[in-house]
């Protein structure tokens, strides 16, 4: 999965699909780029409340329902999927460099920093590839 | 195809690619989640006029052109693709539950309600996987 | 890659992934539709400064950093990837027709105009499929 987006509503499918795949014994590689990488800056997962502005008619209701139903956050779901094993979270080297950041500025859920070449060769082996 | 989005402009590629794939004898599985599921709430396909706000410079012109050229709606295209066979439309169980809805609140084009596990095992077999 | 989007931030991953794939000896087929096709109208790549409105908190900073660091534009990156060979850029026939345009209204980086059937049969053979 290439995770380009950084809104909470799109980070949920990332975490949920990662959990589903791991539960089925698959390996998952998440490649964070642009706003997806920014969403995993240190401290950001705990603050991020962004929802897609295209759906301002129903997004606030969905966000409210998630809180009321005590749904775990996408971040906790992803952390749990990682603990089950098989999930690797990679940061895009180019984005990190552009933002003038280093690995230590990212949440510890991020495993390593990779270039696009490594991502492409990785994706080539994958059974499911998604750009989110 | 995972259909996360619910704007008319993004639902067109879903319907068009489904039609194209079915015409070539392929099977198509559409997994509706978040705003994509909301777009298939009963009565919603007939009302939905949302276009992506990032393109407010040309989106209204495109919407107008589609009407002027009597282009069939994405919904009618998808219905027709289904009639040709090979297209299955699945609702994401978690989103449905979050919204406090049941299958009968969805448009009859939706075949069933599935969990993420079923979707992942399905996608694993697919030749083309897209997140829209 | 199906390129539906036309914001600069999303066109970068298109160009970067195309470059990465070509560098690894892979073939890349880019299918431009909707706003992605509009982004390659003649003269448009040079003018386009659109960034995703969902990230108006950090998008302007990223755009500024890209200029300051003299990062090549997505368009120059894509042109360079094409010169290395193996990249084909296809325009969606239906979108072109809807916009009342012909191939000569598009940037010369576009190779040809294809229907959805051709795209689907092409994508079926692909190892990585992404909707951007």
Coordinates of C-alpha atoms in Angstrom, one line a residue:
Chain A
X1 CA 0.0 0.0 0.0
X2 CA 1.2 3.4 -0.9
X3 CA -0.2 5.8 1.6
X4 CA -0.3 9.3 0.1
X5 CA -3.3 10.6 2.1
X6 CA -3.3 11.8 5.6
X7 CA -7.0 12.2 6.6
X8 CA -8.3 10.1 9.4
X9 CA -11.1 8.6 7.2
X10 CA -8.5 7.3 4.7
X11 CA -6.1 6.1 7.3
X12 CA -8.8 3.8 8.7
X13 CA -8.9 1.6 5.6
X14 CA -5.1 1.4 5.7
X15 CA -5.2 0.0 9.2
X16 CA -8.3 -2.2 8.7
X17 CA -6.9 -3.8 5.5
X18 CA -3.5 -4.3 7.1
X19 CA -5.3 -6.0 10.1
X20 CA -7.4 -8.1 7.7
X21 CA -4.4 -9.2 5.6
X22 CA -2.2 -10.0 8.7
X23 CA -5.0 -12.1 10.2
X24 CA -4.9 -14.1 6.9
X25 CA -1.2 -14.7 7.2
X26 CA -0.2 -12.2 4.5
X27 CA 2.7 -9.8 4.7
X28 CA 1.9 -6.1 4.4
X29 CA 4.2 -3.3 3.3
X30 CA 3.1 0.3 3.9
X31 CA 5.0 3.0 2.0
X32 CA 4.3 6.4 3.5
X33 CA 4.6 9.4 1.2
X34 CA 3.5 13.1 1.2
X35 CA 0.6 13.6 3.6
X36 CA 0.7 10.0 4.6
X37 CA 4.2 10.5 5.9
X38 CA 3.2 13.7 7.6
X39 CA 0.4 11.8 9.4
X40 CA 3.1 9.7 11.1
X41 CA 5.3 12.6 12.3
X42 CA 6.0 12.2 16.0
X43 CA 2.9 13.3 17.9
X44 CA 0.7 13.7 14.8
X45 CA -1.4 10.5 15.0
X46 CA -2.6 11.6 18.4
X47 CA -3.7 15.1 17.2
X48 CA -4.9 14.4 13.6
X49 CA -8.6 14.9 13.2
X50 CA -8.7 15.7 9.5
X51 CA -11.5 14.3 7.5
X52 CA -11.9 14.6 3.7
X53 CA -13.5 18.0 2.9
X54 CA -15.5 16.5 0.0
X55 CA -17.8 14.8 2.4
X56 CA -18.4 17.6 4.9
X57 CA -22.1 16.6 4.9
X58 CA -21.5 13.3 6.5
X59 CA -17.8 13.2 7.7
X60 CA -18.4 15.0 11.0
X61 CA -21.2 12.5 11.8
X62 CA -19.0 9.6 11.0
X63 CA -16.2 11.0 13.2
X64 CA -18.7 11.5 16.0
X65 CA -20.1 8.0 15.7
X66 CA -16.6 6.5 15.8
X67 CA -16.0 8.3 19.2
X68 CA -19.4 7.3 20.6
X69 CA -18.9 3.7 19.7
X70 CA -15.4 3.7 21.2
X71 CA -13.9 2.5 18.0
X72 CA -10.2 2.2 18.3
X73 CA -8.2 4.8 16.4
X74 CA -6.6 3.9 13.0
X75 CA -3.3 4.3 14.8
X76 CA -4.1 1.8 17.5
X77 CA -5.4 -0.6 14.9
X78 CA -2.2 -0.4 12.9
X79 CA -0.1 -0.8 16.0
X80 CA -2.0 -3.9 16.9
X81 CA -1.7 -5.3 13.3
X82 CA 2.1 -4.7 13.6
X83 CA 2.2 -6.6 16.9
X84 CA 0.6 -9.6 15.2
X85 CA 3.6 -9.5 12.8
X86 CA 4.0 -9.2 9.1
X87 CA 3.4 -5.5 8.8
X88 CA 6.3 -3.2 7.8
X89 CA 5.9 0.6 7.7
X90 CA 8.3 2.4 5.4
X91 CA 8.9 6.1 5.0
X92 CA 9.6 7.6 1.6
X93 CA 13.1 9.0 1.6
X94 CA 12.4 11.8 -0.9
X95 CA 9.4 13.2 1.2
X96 CA 11.4 12.9 4.4
X97 CA 14.3 14.8 2.8
X98 CA 12.0 17.4 1.3
X99 CA 10.5 18.1 4.7
X100 CA 14.0 18.4 6.2
X101 CA 13.2 15.5 8.6
X102 CA 15.0 12.5 9.8
X103 CA 13.7 9.1 11.0
X104 CA 13.7 10.2 14.6
X105 CA 11.1 12.9 13.8
X106 CA 8.7 10.1 12.9
X107 CA 6.5 7.9 15.1
X108 CA 8.3 4.7 16.2
X109 CA 5.7 2.7 14.2
X110 CA 7.8 3.5 11.2
X111 CA 10.4 0.8 10.6
X112 CA 12.7 2.4 8.0
X113 CA 13.3 4.9 5.3
X114 CA 13.4 3.6 1.7
X115 CA 13.7 5.0 -1.8
X116 CA 11.2 4.6 -4.5
X117 CA 13.3 1.8 -6.2
X118 CA 13.0 -0.4 -3.1
X119 CA 9.3 0.3 -2.9
X120 CA 8.7 -0.6 -6.6
X121 CA 10.7 -3.9 -6.4
X122 CA 8.7 -4.7 -3.2
X123 CA 5.3 -3.9 -4.8
X124 CA 6.2 -6.0 -7.8
X125 CA 6.1 -9.1 -5.6
X126 CA 2.8 -8.1 -4.0
X127 CA -0.5 -9.7 -4.7
X128 CA -2.5 -6.6 -3.9
X129 CA -1.3 -3.1 -4.6
X130 CA -3.2 0.0 -3.6
X131 CA -2.6 3.7 -3.7
X132 CA -4.5 5.4 -0.9
Chain B
X1 CA -12.0 -2.4 -6.5
X2 CA -12.2 -0.8 -3.0
X3 CA -14.6 2.1 -3.4
X4 CA -14.0 4.5 -0.6
X5 CA -15.0 7.7 -2.5
X6 CA -18.5 9.0 -3.1
X7 CA -18.2 11.8 -5.5
X8 CA -19.9 11.4 -8.9
X9 CA -16.6 12.0 -10.8
X10 CA -14.9 9.1 -9.0
X11 CA -17.9 6.8 -9.3
X12 CA -17.8 7.1 -13.1
X13 CA -14.4 5.3 -13.4
X14 CA -15.8 2.6 -11.1
X15 CA -18.7 2.0 -13.4
X16 CA -16.7 2.4 -16.6
X17 CA -13.9 0.1 -15.5
X18 CA -16.5 -2.5 -14.3
X19 CA -18.2 -2.3 -17.7
X20 CA -14.9 -2.6 -19.5
X21 CA -13.8 -5.6 -17.5
X22 CA -17.1 -7.4 -17.8
X23 CA -17.1 -6.9 -21.6
X24 CA -13.7 -8.7 -21.6
X25 CA -15.1 -11.6 -19.7
X26 CA -13.5 -10.7 -16.3
X27 CA -15.2 -10.9 -12.9
X28 CA -15.4 -7.7 -10.9
X29 CA -15.7 -7.4 -7.1
X30 CA -16.6 -3.9 -5.8
X31 CA -16.1 -3.4 -2.1
X32 CA -17.9 -0.3 -0.8
X33 CA -16.6 1.4 2.2
X34 CA -17.0 4.8 4.0
X35 CA -18.3 7.5 1.4
X36 CA -18.5 4.8 -1.3
X37 CA -21.0 2.9 0.8
X38 CA -22.9 6.1 1.7
X39 CA -23.2 6.7 -2.1
X40 CA -25.2 3.5 -2.4
X41 CA -27.6 4.2 0.4
X42 CA -31.2 3.8 -0.7
X43 CA -32.2 6.9 -2.8
X44 CA -28.7 8.4 -2.7
X45 CA -27.5 7.5 -6.3
X46 CA -30.4 9.5 -7.7
X47 CA -29.6 12.6 -5.6
X48 CA -25.8 12.6 -5.5
X49 CA -24.3 15.5 -7.4
X50 CA -21.0 15.8 -5.5
X51 CA -17.9 16.5 -7.5
X52 CA -14.3 16.7 -6.1
X53 CA -13.8 20.2 -4.6
X54 CA -10.1 20.2 -5.7
X55 CA -11.3 20.7 -9.2
X56 CA -13.9 23.4 -8.8
X57 CA -12.5 25.2 -11.8
X58 CA -13.5 22.4 -14.3
X59 CA -15.7 20.0 -12.4
X60 CA -19.0 22.0 -12.9
X61 CA -18.2 22.2 -16.6
X62 CA -17.7 18.5 -16.8
X63 CA -20.9 17.8 -14.9
X64 CA -22.8 20.1 -17.3
X65 CA -21.2 18.4 -20.4
X66 CA -22.2 15.0 -19.1
X67 CA -25.9 16.2 -18.9
X68 CA -25.8 17.9 -22.3
X69 CA -24.4 14.9 -24.0
X70 CA -27.0 12.7 -22.3
X71 CA -24.3 10.5 -20.8
X72 CA -25.8 7.7 -18.7
X73 CA -25.2 8.1 -15.0
X74 CA -22.5 6.0 -13.3
X75 CA -25.3 4.2 -11.5
X76 CA -27.1 3.2 -14.7
X77 CA -23.7 2.1 -16.2
X78 CA -23.0 0.0 -13.1
X79 CA -26.5 -1.5 -13.2
X80 CA -26.0 -2.4 -16.9
X81 CA -22.6 -4.0 -16.2
X82 CA -24.2 -6.1 -13.5
X83 CA -26.9 -7.2 -15.9
X84 CA -24.1 -8.5 -18.2
X85 CA -23.0 -10.7 -15.3
X86 CA -19.7 -11.0 -13.4
X87 CA -20.1 -7.9 -11.2
X88 CA -20.6 -8.3 -7.5
X89 CA -21.1 -5.3 -5.2
X90 CA -20.2 -5.9 -1.5
X91 CA -20.9 -3.6 1.4
X92 CA -18.2 -3.2 4.1
X93 CA -19.7 -4.7 7.3
X94 CA -17.8 -2.3 9.6
X95 CA -19.0 0.9 7.9
X96 CA -22.6 -0.4 7.7
X97 CA -22.5 -1.1 11.4
X98 CA -20.8 2.3 12.2
X99 CA -23.6 4.1 10.3
X100 CA -26.2 2.0 12.2
X101 CA -27.6 0.7 8.9
X102 CA -28.7 -2.7 7.6
X103 CA -28.6 -4.2 4.1
X104 CA -32.2 -3.0 3.5
X105 CA -31.1 0.6 3.8
X106 CA -28.8 0.1 0.8
X107 CA -29.7 0.3 -2.9
X108 CA -30.6 -3.2 -4.3
X109 CA -27.5 -3.1 -6.5
X110 CA -25.6 -4.2 -3.4
X111 CA -25.4 -8.0 -3.3
X112 CA -24.2 -8.7 0.2
X113 CA -22.4 -7.4 3.4
X114 CA -18.8 -8.7 3.9
X115 CA -16.0 -8.3 6.4
X116 CA -12.6 -7.1 5.6
X117 CA -11.2 -10.6 5.7
X118 CA -13.5 -11.8 2.9
X119 CA -12.5 -8.8 0.9
X120 CA -8.7 -9.4 1.4
X121 CA -9.0 -13.0 0.4
X122 CA -11.0 -12.0 -2.6
X123 CA -8.6 -9.3 -3.7
X124 CA -5.7 -11.7 -3.3
X125 CA -7.0 -13.6 -6.3
X126 CA -7.6 -10.5 -8.4
X127 CA -5.5 -9.5 -11.3
X128 CA -6.2 -5.8 -10.9
X129 CA -6.7 -4.2 -7.5
X130 CA -7.6 -0.5 -7.2
X131 CA -8.5 1.8 -4.3
X132 CA -10.8 4.5 -5.5
Chain C
X1 CA -1.5 3.5 -13.3
X2 CA -4.9 5.1 -13.8
X3 CA -4.3 8.8 -13.2
X4 CA -7.6 10.4 -12.3
X5 CA -6.2 13.2 -10.2
X6 CA -4.8 16.5 -11.4
X7 CA -3.2 18.1 -8.4
X8 CA 0.6 18.6 -8.4
X9 CA 1.0 16.7 -5.2
X10 CA -0.6 13.6 -6.7
X11 CA 1.2 13.9 -10.0
X12 CA 4.6 13.7 -8.3
X13 CA 4.1 10.1 -7.1
X14 CA 3.0 9.3 -10.7
X15 CA 6.2 10.6 -12.1
X16 CA 8.4 9.3 -9.3
X17 CA 7.0 5.8 -9.4
X18 CA 7.2 5.8 -13.2
X19 CA 10.9 6.8 -12.9
X20 CA 11.6 4.1 -10.2
X21 CA 9.9 1.4 -12.3
X22 CA 11.7 2.3 -15.5
X23 CA 15.0 2.4 -13.7
X24 CA 14.3 -1.2 -12.7
X25 CA 13.6 -2.3 -16.2
X26 CA 9.8 -2.4 -15.9
X27 CA 7.3 -1.1 -18.4
X28 CA 4.9 1.6 -17.3
X29 CA 1.4 2.4 -18.7
X30 CA -0.2 5.6 -17.6
X31 CA -3.9 5.9 -18.4
X32 CA -5.1 9.5 -18.0
X33 CA -8.7 10.2 -17.2
X34 CA -10.8 13.1 -15.9
X35 CA -8.7 15.6 -14.0
X36 CA -5.6 13.6 -14.8
X37 CA -6.2 14.1 -18.5
X38 CA -7.0 17.8 -18.0
X39 CA -3.6 18.1 -16.3
X40 CA -2.0 17.2 -19.6
X41 CA -3.9 19.5 -21.8
X42 CA -1.5 21.6 -23.9
X43 CA 0.1 24.3 -21.7
X44 CA -1.5 23.0 -18.5
X45 CA 1.6 21.2 -17.0
X46 CA 3.4 24.5 -17.0
X47 CA 0.6 26.4 -15.3
X48 CA -0.8 23.9 -12.9
X49 CA -0.2 24.8 -9.2
X50 CA -3.1 22.9 -7.7
X51 CA -2.5 21.2 -4.4
X52 CA -5.0 19.0 -2.5
X53 CA -7.3 21.3 -0.4
X54 CA -7.5 18.7 2.3
X55 CA -4.0 19.6 3.4
X56 CA -4.1 23.3 3.2
X57 CA -2.2 23.4 6.5
X58 CA 1.0 21.9 5.0
X59 CA 0.6 21.8 1.2
X60 CA 1.7 25.4 0.6
X61 CA 4.8 24.7 2.7
X62 CA 5.6 21.6 0.7
X63 CA 5.1 23.5 -2.6
X64 CA 7.5 26.2 -1.3
X65 CA 10.1 23.7 -0.3
X66 CA 10.0 22.0 -3.7
X67 CA 10.7 25.3 -5.3
X68 CA 13.5 26.3 -2.9
X69 CA 15.2 22.9 -3.2
X70 CA 15.0 23.2 -7.0
X71 CA 13.2 19.9 -7.3
X72 CA 12.4 19.2 -10.9
X73 CA 8.6 19.4 -11.7
X74 CA 6.6 16.2 -12.0
X75 CA 6.3 16.9 -15.7
X76 CA 10.1 17.1 -16.2
X77 CA 10.5 13.9 -14.2
X78 CA 7.9 12.1 -16.3
X79 CA 9.4 13.4 -19.5
X80 CA 12.8 12.1 -18.4
X81 CA 11.3 8.7 -17.4
X82 CA 9.8 8.5 -20.9
X83 CA 13.2 9.3 -22.5
X84 CA 14.7 6.3 -20.6
X85 CA 12.1 4.2 -22.4
X86 CA 9.3 1.9 -21.3
X87 CA 6.8 4.5 -20.3
X88 CA 3.6 4.9 -22.3
X89 CA 1.0 7.7 -21.7
X90 CA -2.5 7.0 -22.8
X91 CA -5.5 9.4 -22.9
X92 CA -8.9 8.1 -22.0
X93 CA -11.0 8.3 -25.2
X94 CA -14.3 8.9 -23.3
X95 CA -12.9 11.9 -21.2
X96 CA -11.3 13.4 -24.3
X97 CA -14.6 13.1 -26.2
X98 CA -16.6 14.5 -23.3
X99 CA -14.3 17.6 -23.2
X100 CA -14.7 18.0 -26.9
X101 CA -11.0 17.7 -27.4
X102 CA -8.7 15.8 -29.8
X103 CA -5.2 14.4 -29.4
X104 CA -3.6 17.6 -30.7
X105 CA -5.1 19.5 -27.7
X106 CA -2.9 17.4 -25.4
X107 CA 0.7 17.8 -24.4
X108 CA 3.0 15.8 -26.7
X109 CA 4.0 13.5 -23.8
X110 CA 0.7 11.7 -24.5
X111 CA 1.3 8.8 -26.8
X112 CA -2.2 7.8 -27.9
X113 CA -5.9 7.7 -27.2
X114 CA -7.4 4.4 -25.9
X115 CA -10.7 3.1 -24.8
X116 CA -11.4 1.5 -21.4
X117 CA -11.2 -2.0 -22.9
X118 CA -7.7 -1.6 -24.1
X119 CA -6.7 -0.2 -20.6
X120 CA -8.3 -3.1 -18.8
X121 CA -6.6 -5.7 -21.0
X122 CA -3.4 -3.9 -20.4
X123 CA -3.8 -3.6 -16.7
X124 CA -4.6 -7.3 -16.5
X125 CA -1.0 -8.1 -17.5
X126 CA 0.5 -5.6 -15.0
X127 CA 2.3 -6.6 -11.8
X128 CA 1.3 -3.4 -10.0
X129 CA -2.0 -1.5 -10.6
X130 CA -2.7 1.8 -8.9
X131 CA -5.6 4.3 -9.1
X132 CA -4.2 7.8 -8.4

